[in-house]
Amino acid sequence: MYEKRIRIFVVFSLLLLAVCVLRLAQMQLLSASSVQNEIAELKRRRGQSAQFKTIRGRILDRNGRVLATDQARFWVHIDYELSCFLDERVRRGMLLRASERADPEVVKAEVNEKIREKVDEDLRQIIDKCAQFRAVEPDVISREIQSINEEVWNKRIIQAWRKQFPNSKVREYYESIKRSVPISKARADFEQKLPDPNERLMLVSKVDIIEMHQSSPLLELKTDDDIFAAQLEFMDTNGIHISSKEQRFYPYGSVAAQTIGWVGPAMRKSDKEFFAEEKLATYLDGDVCGRRPGVEYVCEAILRGRRGEEATDIDGQLTSDIDTQPGKDVKLTLDIELQGDMEDYLFRYPHDPNLGEPGISAVVIDVVSSEILALVSLPVYDLNRVRYDYGALISDPNRPLINRAIKEQYPPGSVVKPLILIAGLEDGLITPEEAIDCLPEPAPVGWPNCMIFRANSAAGHTLRWNNDARNAVKGSCNIYFSRLADRVEPLALQQWLFEFGYGQHALAPPYSIAEVDGAELRRNFRQSPGEISSSIVGRALRFEEMPPLNPGERKYFGIGQGSLRVTPLQVANTMATIARGGVFKLPRLFGDPQSSAGVDLGISPETLAIVHDGMSAVVSEPGGTAFKPFEPFLTLFAAAGVKVYGKTGSTERPFHASFAGFAADSDGRKIAVAVVVEGGQSGSRDAAPLARDIIQLCINSEYIGESYFDDQAF
Amino acid sequence: MYNFLQGRMVAVRLCLLGAALILIGIGIATIYSVGHPAEESPAGQTERLAVFWKKQVVFAVLGGFVFVIVNSINYRWWGTVSYWLLAGVLALLALLLVSKFVVTLPFAKPINDSYRWISFTVAGRTLPSLQPSEFCKVAYIMALAWYLRYRSNYRNFKALIGPFALALLPMVLILPEPDLGTVMLMMPILFIMLFVAGAKVRHLLLIILMAILVSPLLWYKMEIYQRARISSVLLQNAWIREKAEQHPAVGNILVGTEFSARQWKNDWGLHLIRSKYAIASGGTNSGTGYGFRRGPFTKYGFLPERHNDFIFAVIAHQWGFWGCLGLLSLYVIIVSCGLEIAVNNTDPFGKLLAVGIVAMFVVEVLINVGMTVGLMPITGLTLPLVSYGGSSLLVSMASVGLLNNIGRSRPFSVAPKA
């Protein structure tokens, strides 16, 4: 009996032992087991502390000038432990706490002495020195220190309030919507629940948070001399030290601000998701990422770079040693000097005083390569200060953060007329010789009047000249173009506008450069597609998906009004397309080695000749809508070998003045230009002079024609 | 006193003793290693452990004396006093309960909220504390073997009440201490001894069935942490954790409260996770481990109780898979020798005592190793002869001594074989 049953017991025990041994073998010897994977992960996570910083790539313009780069910047920092003495609440809190001690009078006297010493001696000295450095009144520095104190004090209030009332409704509410509690709400709730200010002060005074042991930047040191001087000045000062910080620096400040964009701390979830999969690129605390909507944001994948890593495992063994991969540079097609000159010029131009400081947008495209040379949106802002000024910028009624050239939608007004003429001629609905009468009489109800009639009820284009195709463009005749547009099939009209780039995103997607660098760009600029339908779409659609154009609206489309909306870049690009002889290309902001051939719209040379003739007449023939502003410059342009073609535009609802056109020289170089002045009353008065001078700037920058300066040198 | 090696089966008993001594040596070395890692460890992580190896050496020497004392008297005499021994241990256990539920006695103060230890202070010096539940194991095995030496005491179902009463009484006293591990140990020993003694299988199955039926009731009477420890065997699996978190009902069954994977990782499952990491990382160097006094789990205090309940994990960490195999084979030697002794003894008491002791080793080792690798719930069971702990070591040495005693004596009731 015993032996048999012992044998069963032995077999049973051995089975269990075998299970344990198998489990051990699986855990220890099988490198694919889940525990082994977890350990590898743990080891790797520990090694992360040995990672170096990323180096962000630069942004360059077409000539290699640096538009954005990382730069070490030196700052004088002040410790909160010192700066807090300037805060009257902190001082009161210290005294209040002193009065709770066993021998309050003695301690109070000590605290008072300490406060006097810190405020009257240390801080006073520091404030005076900083004021000297910055050449400002000491009050300015005091206020800055106070704002540092205010920030920390607010954090302390929140902390004290959370600790005292952990279950408050306010907190629950903000947690439920996953937001942090705003200071005003916390403060209000705190005051309501604890009305005694001394009690609150006591609680806040007792808070101890990490920010209270940190320092804040107070004074930026821009030159080596400044740094040296500051080192000498603050050498023996407690609570003050000088440290450097890598910072994004934009040498051109405000030039092309909306296009370049800026960087900010990567804090939002959407930011952090971007490199979540890539260990050496994930955002750590203190890392920055591009903020919408500029190149910094769009090209994040190229600019970001990868951290180097010296990974050590849990025992301090070096397991991997990866060099830092600096982010790659991004080269734009912009000419930053031209862009800067244009911004400067447009900003200073003596506008009609009624306009105030108008929002202006201007685009220059190199016709042959379809590269954007300048993409101006006024007003601008300083990229180096945007992180501090963001609050003011976002609430600015002039909306400086918007990139007007690609995001803002305007009715094109008369600058659309060349396209209408092309549509009419190509579809055989009119001949170049056919005239449409523009008589000094009101248009039928529901039809637009001609501008010339509205200015003078005895005038009409037919009285001036034979109102045929080229003259209608020259005089910008509303009667001619509304009648002509009304002849074109609605779908055909939409098709023509679409083929010229209206109703679709104009800016070439930046993917082409991404492929070159092996990085995937999933981001694009914020741009508007415009509207070419009777109903508002608000996003880019394929042509087949477009809502229809109401046939009754064609007459307004003919003069660029109604619900037709376009961006300045689109307008400039239609001009580039016309200048190119009807070959459509998307305008590009990034250099592209494999420049696409474009799409030939199949416009006959005869039609193009008529349109070119009309657009040339606009600027160079008496009676052309832009003749007056261009007349004094025609000889100068001719001397440089440049011929200008253009079209003015004015819209009333809303009021905008615009000019679009192109300039060609004898070498075959061409640039397309578009200018929109918000609130401008007349294209010929408010926009054409600007375009004229932009062309002048392009000649100076040798994008077209021969510079007169060269001539003068001889 | 010096003649404990004399008698029959010298080779078997020498193997037995040798294996036991090697295991004690491994234990002392490992306890030393966690107190003195090869690389300096951060302050506060090993200082507390630094002296334990010395204490263990003292206990090992004491264990040697116990071994000799146990062998100085024939094992049958131990049988005659076994009821009294058990009664004495039960009285000590009762004192602990008094300390817990009535009034805290000066010699039975709680450690970590557990009333398991009795310690006396003599002339201002605190003597090493004793753990009555450890002694209870061997006293219980002796009493059980003594009781089951008569066939009539287990052949019918009613007679089984006796052995079960013998098992339940200490269990009831030990459970509230709380000491789940020892309680979990006693039932399997009882079953193995009953089974080997020849109890009817259908009776045993019937009892197991009853236990299974009652178990849900017990489950719901358990504390949350006890339940969490047992269900951790399942909860290691990420899929089950996910389900338990998604469905509150599942979580409620498993741990008796809302289940949170985060809490599990930081609290209930912490020992298990760390122990598994320690063992799995010992797979380095193609399964030979980090080496003596080396490795992160030796250097840092990641693994709680690494000198005690989880000493197997540290051994696996330092010596790898092959080291573990070596350790386990030493236990296999002890068990084989014990069974050899049991088989060669014709006296039912001697046989049953030997089997009971072997069963104790088997169950302890399997549960301890099983819990460190995540196959068994984590109960405070030590690895016999290796883990730090005076009472445990003394009891284990007494058990080995008893095996030796049984092995060398020739029962008078049987004529020598020709």
XYZ file of N, CA and C in Angstrom, chain A residues 1-30 33-43 45-46 313-317, chain B residues 39 154-155 192 194-199 201 236 276-277 279-283 287 290 296 300 302 312 316 320-321 324-325 328 332 339 342-343 348 351-352 355 358-359 362 366 369-370 373-375:
288
model
N 0.826 -1.205 0.000
C 0.000 0.000 0.000
C 0.869 1.267 0.000
N 1.771 1.320 0.998
C 2.596 2.513 1.137
C 3.401 2.803 -0.121
N 4.118 1.770 -0.603
C 5.034 1.982 -1.722
C 4.291 2.507 -2.946
N 3.135 1.891 -3.217
C 2.396 2.280 -4.408
C 1.958 3.736 -4.311
N 1.440 4.063 -3.144
C 0.917 5.427 -2.991
C 2.045 6.462 -2.932
N 3.183 6.032 -2.333
C 4.329 6.953 -2.346
C 4.756 7.228 -3.779
N 4.693 6.158 -4.600
C 5.080 6.340 -5.990
C 4.149 7.368 -6.681
N 2.879 7.242 -6.384
C 1.930 8.210 -6.967
C 2.269 9.626 -6.496
N 2.581 9.719 -5.213
C 2.950 11.022 -4.655
C 4.193 11.573 -5.338
N 5.177 10.673 -5.556
C 6.412 11.102 -6.209
C 6.123 11.605 -7.619
N 5.329 10.825 -8.346
C 5.022 11.231 -9.720
C 4.340 12.599 -9.723
N 3.410 12.765 -8.831
C 2.670 14.010 -8.739
C 3.605 15.187 -8.425
N 4.488 14.961 -7.449
C 5.427 16.023 -7.075
C 6.348 16.371 -8.229
N 6.834 15.306 -8.914
C 7.744 15.559 -10.029
C 7.058 16.362 -11.118
N 5.777 16.072 -11.336
C 5.039 16.833 -12.349
C 5.014 18.314 -11.987
N 4.685 18.574 -10.729
C 4.631 19.972 -10.308
C 6.006 20.634 -10.425
N 7.035 19.871 -10.034
C 8.396 20.404 -10.128
C 8.734 20.728 -11.586
N 8.326 19.821 -12.456
C 8.617 20.033 -13.873
C 7.943 21.305 -14.366
N 6.728 21.538 -13.903
C 6.034 22.768 -14.307
C 6.840 23.995 -13.867
N 7.311 23.955 -12.604
C 8.097 25.086 -12.100
C 9.364 25.280 -12.926
N 10.040 24.169 -13.225
C 11.293 24.272 -13.977
C 11.034 24.802 -15.380
N 9.952 24.328 -15.990
C 9.622 24.832 -17.323
C 9.352 26.322 -17.286
N 8.625 26.728 -16.263
C 8.316 28.147 -16.123
C 9.612 28.961 -15.964
N 10.514 28.429 -15.138
C 11.807 29.104 -14.962
C 12.530 29.222 -16.288
N 12.555 28.129 -17.018
C 13.263 28.130 -18.297
C 12.635 29.150 -19.233
N 11.308 29.187 -19.211
C 10.627 30.134 -20.101
C 10.981 31.569 -19.730
N 11.008 31.831 -18.419
C 11.277 33.207 -18.001
C 12.727 33.599 -18.248
N 13.631 32.666 -17.985
C 15.042 33.053 -18.003
C 15.710 32.844 -19.349
N 15.356 31.767 -20.012
C 16.124 31.410 -21.207
C 15.459 31.858 -22.487
N 14.138 32.085 -22.446
C 13.428 32.448 -23.666
C 13.466 33.962 -23.805
N 10.160 35.986 -24.218
C 9.054 35.942 -23.274
C 8.669 37.352 -22.852
N 7.446 37.489 -22.398
C 6.928 38.825 -22.104
C 7.719 39.480 -20.980
N 8.154 38.674 -20.002
C 8.907 39.275 -18.895
C 10.227 39.833 -19.403
N 10.873 39.078 -20.286
C 12.143 39.555 -20.835
C 11.933 40.859 -21.597
N 10.840 40.937 -22.334
C 10.555 42.173 -23.064
C 10.351 43.327 -22.111
N 9.622 43.063 -21.035
C 9.377 44.134 -20.067
C 10.693 44.610 -19.460
N 11.581 43.660 -19.193
C 12.866 44.052 -18.599
C 13.666 44.897 -19.570
N 13.670 44.460 -20.826
C 14.395 45.240 -21.828
C 13.845 46.658 -21.864
N 12.534 46.769 -21.797
C 11.885 48.074 -21.813
C 12.297 48.899 -20.592
N 12.323 48.248 -19.440
C 12.717 48.948 -18.213
C 14.147 49.455 -18.318
N 15.002 48.600 -18.804
C 16.413 48.985 -18.926
C 16.548 50.165 -19.859
N 14.310 52.388 -20.513
C 13.740 53.592 -19.952
C 14.729 54.267 -18.994
N 15.463 53.463 -18.291
C 16.442 54.046 -17.384
C 17.532 54.766 -18.150
N 22.399 50.302 -19.359
C 21.350 49.463 -18.793
C 21.323 49.698 -17.288
N 20.524 48.920 -16.619
C 20.235 49.155 -15.223
C 21.498 49.061 -14.365
N 22.530 48.403 -14.871
C 23.763 48.263 -14.083
C 24.809 49.298 -14.458
N 24.462 50.224 -15.337
C 25.438 51.210 -15.745
C 26.310 50.743 -16.888
N 25.957 49.615 -17.502
C 26.723 49.152 -18.669
C 26.262 49.935 -19.898
N 28.798 45.848 -5.758
C 28.892 47.277 -6.034
C 28.160 48.027 -4.934
N -8.366 5.724 10.094
C -8.600 6.473 8.863
C -9.337 5.667 7.792
N -9.713 4.419 8.070
C -10.287 3.618 7.010
C -11.761 3.907 6.794
N -1.674 14.284 1.890
C -0.617 13.362 1.445
C -0.443 12.249 2.467
N -2.616 11.140 4.693
C -3.784 10.260 4.666
C -3.725 9.339 3.458
N -3.347 9.925 2.358
C -3.292 9.166 1.112
C -2.267 8.045 1.198
N -1.087 8.409 1.686
C -0.023 7.405 1.766
C -0.369 6.353 2.818
N -0.988 6.806 3.910
C -1.343 5.851 4.955
C -2.366 4.847 4.455
N -3.137 5.241 3.464
C -4.076 4.297 2.895
C -5.535 4.658 3.065
N -5.816 5.895 3.325
C -7.217 6.299 3.417
C -7.892 6.051 2.077
N -9.592 6.536 -1.274
C -9.492 7.672 -2.178
C -10.829 8.385 -2.296
N -1.607 38.473 -13.411
C -0.349 38.722 -14.125
C -0.620 38.950 -15.586
N 9.424 38.406 -10.525
C 9.570 37.875 -11.883
C 10.710 38.567 -12.627
N 10.802 39.884 -12.433
C 11.893 40.614 -13.078
C 13.243 40.098 -12.582
N 14.006 37.194 -11.384
C 14.311 35.856 -11.901
C 14.645 35.934 -13.385
N 13.790 36.647 -14.132
C 13.982 36.672 -15.584
C 15.298 37.349 -15.945
N 15.677 38.406 -15.201
C 16.929 39.070 -15.552
C 18.122 38.193 -15.200
N 17.899 37.183 -14.351
C 18.968 36.225 -14.070
C 19.259 35.328 -15.250
N 18.447 35.434 -16.316
C 18.701 34.619 -17.498
C 19.888 35.106 -18.296
N 22.007 32.054 -19.079
C 21.339 31.291 -18.036
C 22.179 31.009 -16.813
N 23.937 36.703 -12.956
C 24.867 37.816 -12.822
C 26.114 37.420 -12.049
N 21.496 43.902 -10.422
C 20.739 45.030 -9.876
C 19.839 44.656 -8.695
N 20.186 46.822 -5.489
C 19.113 47.719 -5.076
C 18.024 46.939 -4.337
N 14.930 46.646 -4.815
C 13.677 46.612 -5.572
C 12.738 45.545 -5.051
N 14.601 32.789 -3.264
C 14.768 32.004 -4.489
C 14.966 32.933 -5.696
N 18.039 32.905 -8.209
C 17.844 32.802 -9.658
C 18.507 33.979 -10.359
N 21.203 32.229 -12.118
C 20.555 31.886 -13.366
C 19.801 30.577 -13.326
N 19.439 30.133 -14.495
C 18.621 28.927 -14.625
C 19.352 27.698 -14.112
N 19.451 27.525 -10.440
C 18.155 27.104 -9.904
C 18.011 25.594 -9.997
N 18.423 25.060 -11.156
C 18.341 23.601 -11.325
C 19.149 22.910 -10.241
N 17.317 23.112 -6.924
C 16.151 22.222 -6.874
C 16.599 20.769 -6.781
N 15.582 17.686 -4.418
C 15.218 16.352 -4.917
C 15.992 15.282 -4.146
N 12.218 9.686 1.237
C 11.299 8.631 0.812
C 11.965 7.260 0.922
N 11.604 6.347 4.342
C 10.216 5.966 4.637
C 9.931 4.553 4.152
N 10.392 4.272 2.944
C 10.099 2.955 2.358
C 10.796 1.850 3.131
N 4.703 1.783 10.950
C 3.791 2.758 10.354
C 4.056 4.180 10.836
N 7.206 5.438 9.055
C 6.890 5.678 7.658
C 6.112 6.985 7.484
N 5.037 7.104 8.277
C 4.165 8.263 8.110
C 4.880 9.563 8.489
N 7.160 10.374 5.644
C 6.384 10.884 4.504
C 5.868 12.284 4.799
N 8.707 14.702 4.406
C 8.998 14.865 2.977
C 7.923 15.720 2.319
N 6.665 15.421 2.669
C 5.563 16.193 2.093
C 5.710 17.663 2.450
N 8.332 19.102 0.222
C 7.858 19.202 -1.166
C 6.893 20.376 -1.308
N 7.634 23.717 -3.450
C 6.814 23.981 -4.638
C 6.047 25.288 -4.490
N 8.751 28.291 -4.606
C 9.264 28.511 -5.959
C 8.126 28.933 -6.871
N 6.994 28.274 -6.712
C 5.831 28.608 -7.535
C 5.425 30.055 -7.368
N 7.790 32.486 -9.205
C 7.685 32.524 -10.668
C 6.268 32.828 -11.125
N 5.367 33.053 -10.185
C 4.023 33.467 -10.583
C 3.091 32.329 -10.880
N 3.377 31.148 -10.351
C 2.454 30.030 -10.565
C 1.562 29.816 -9.352
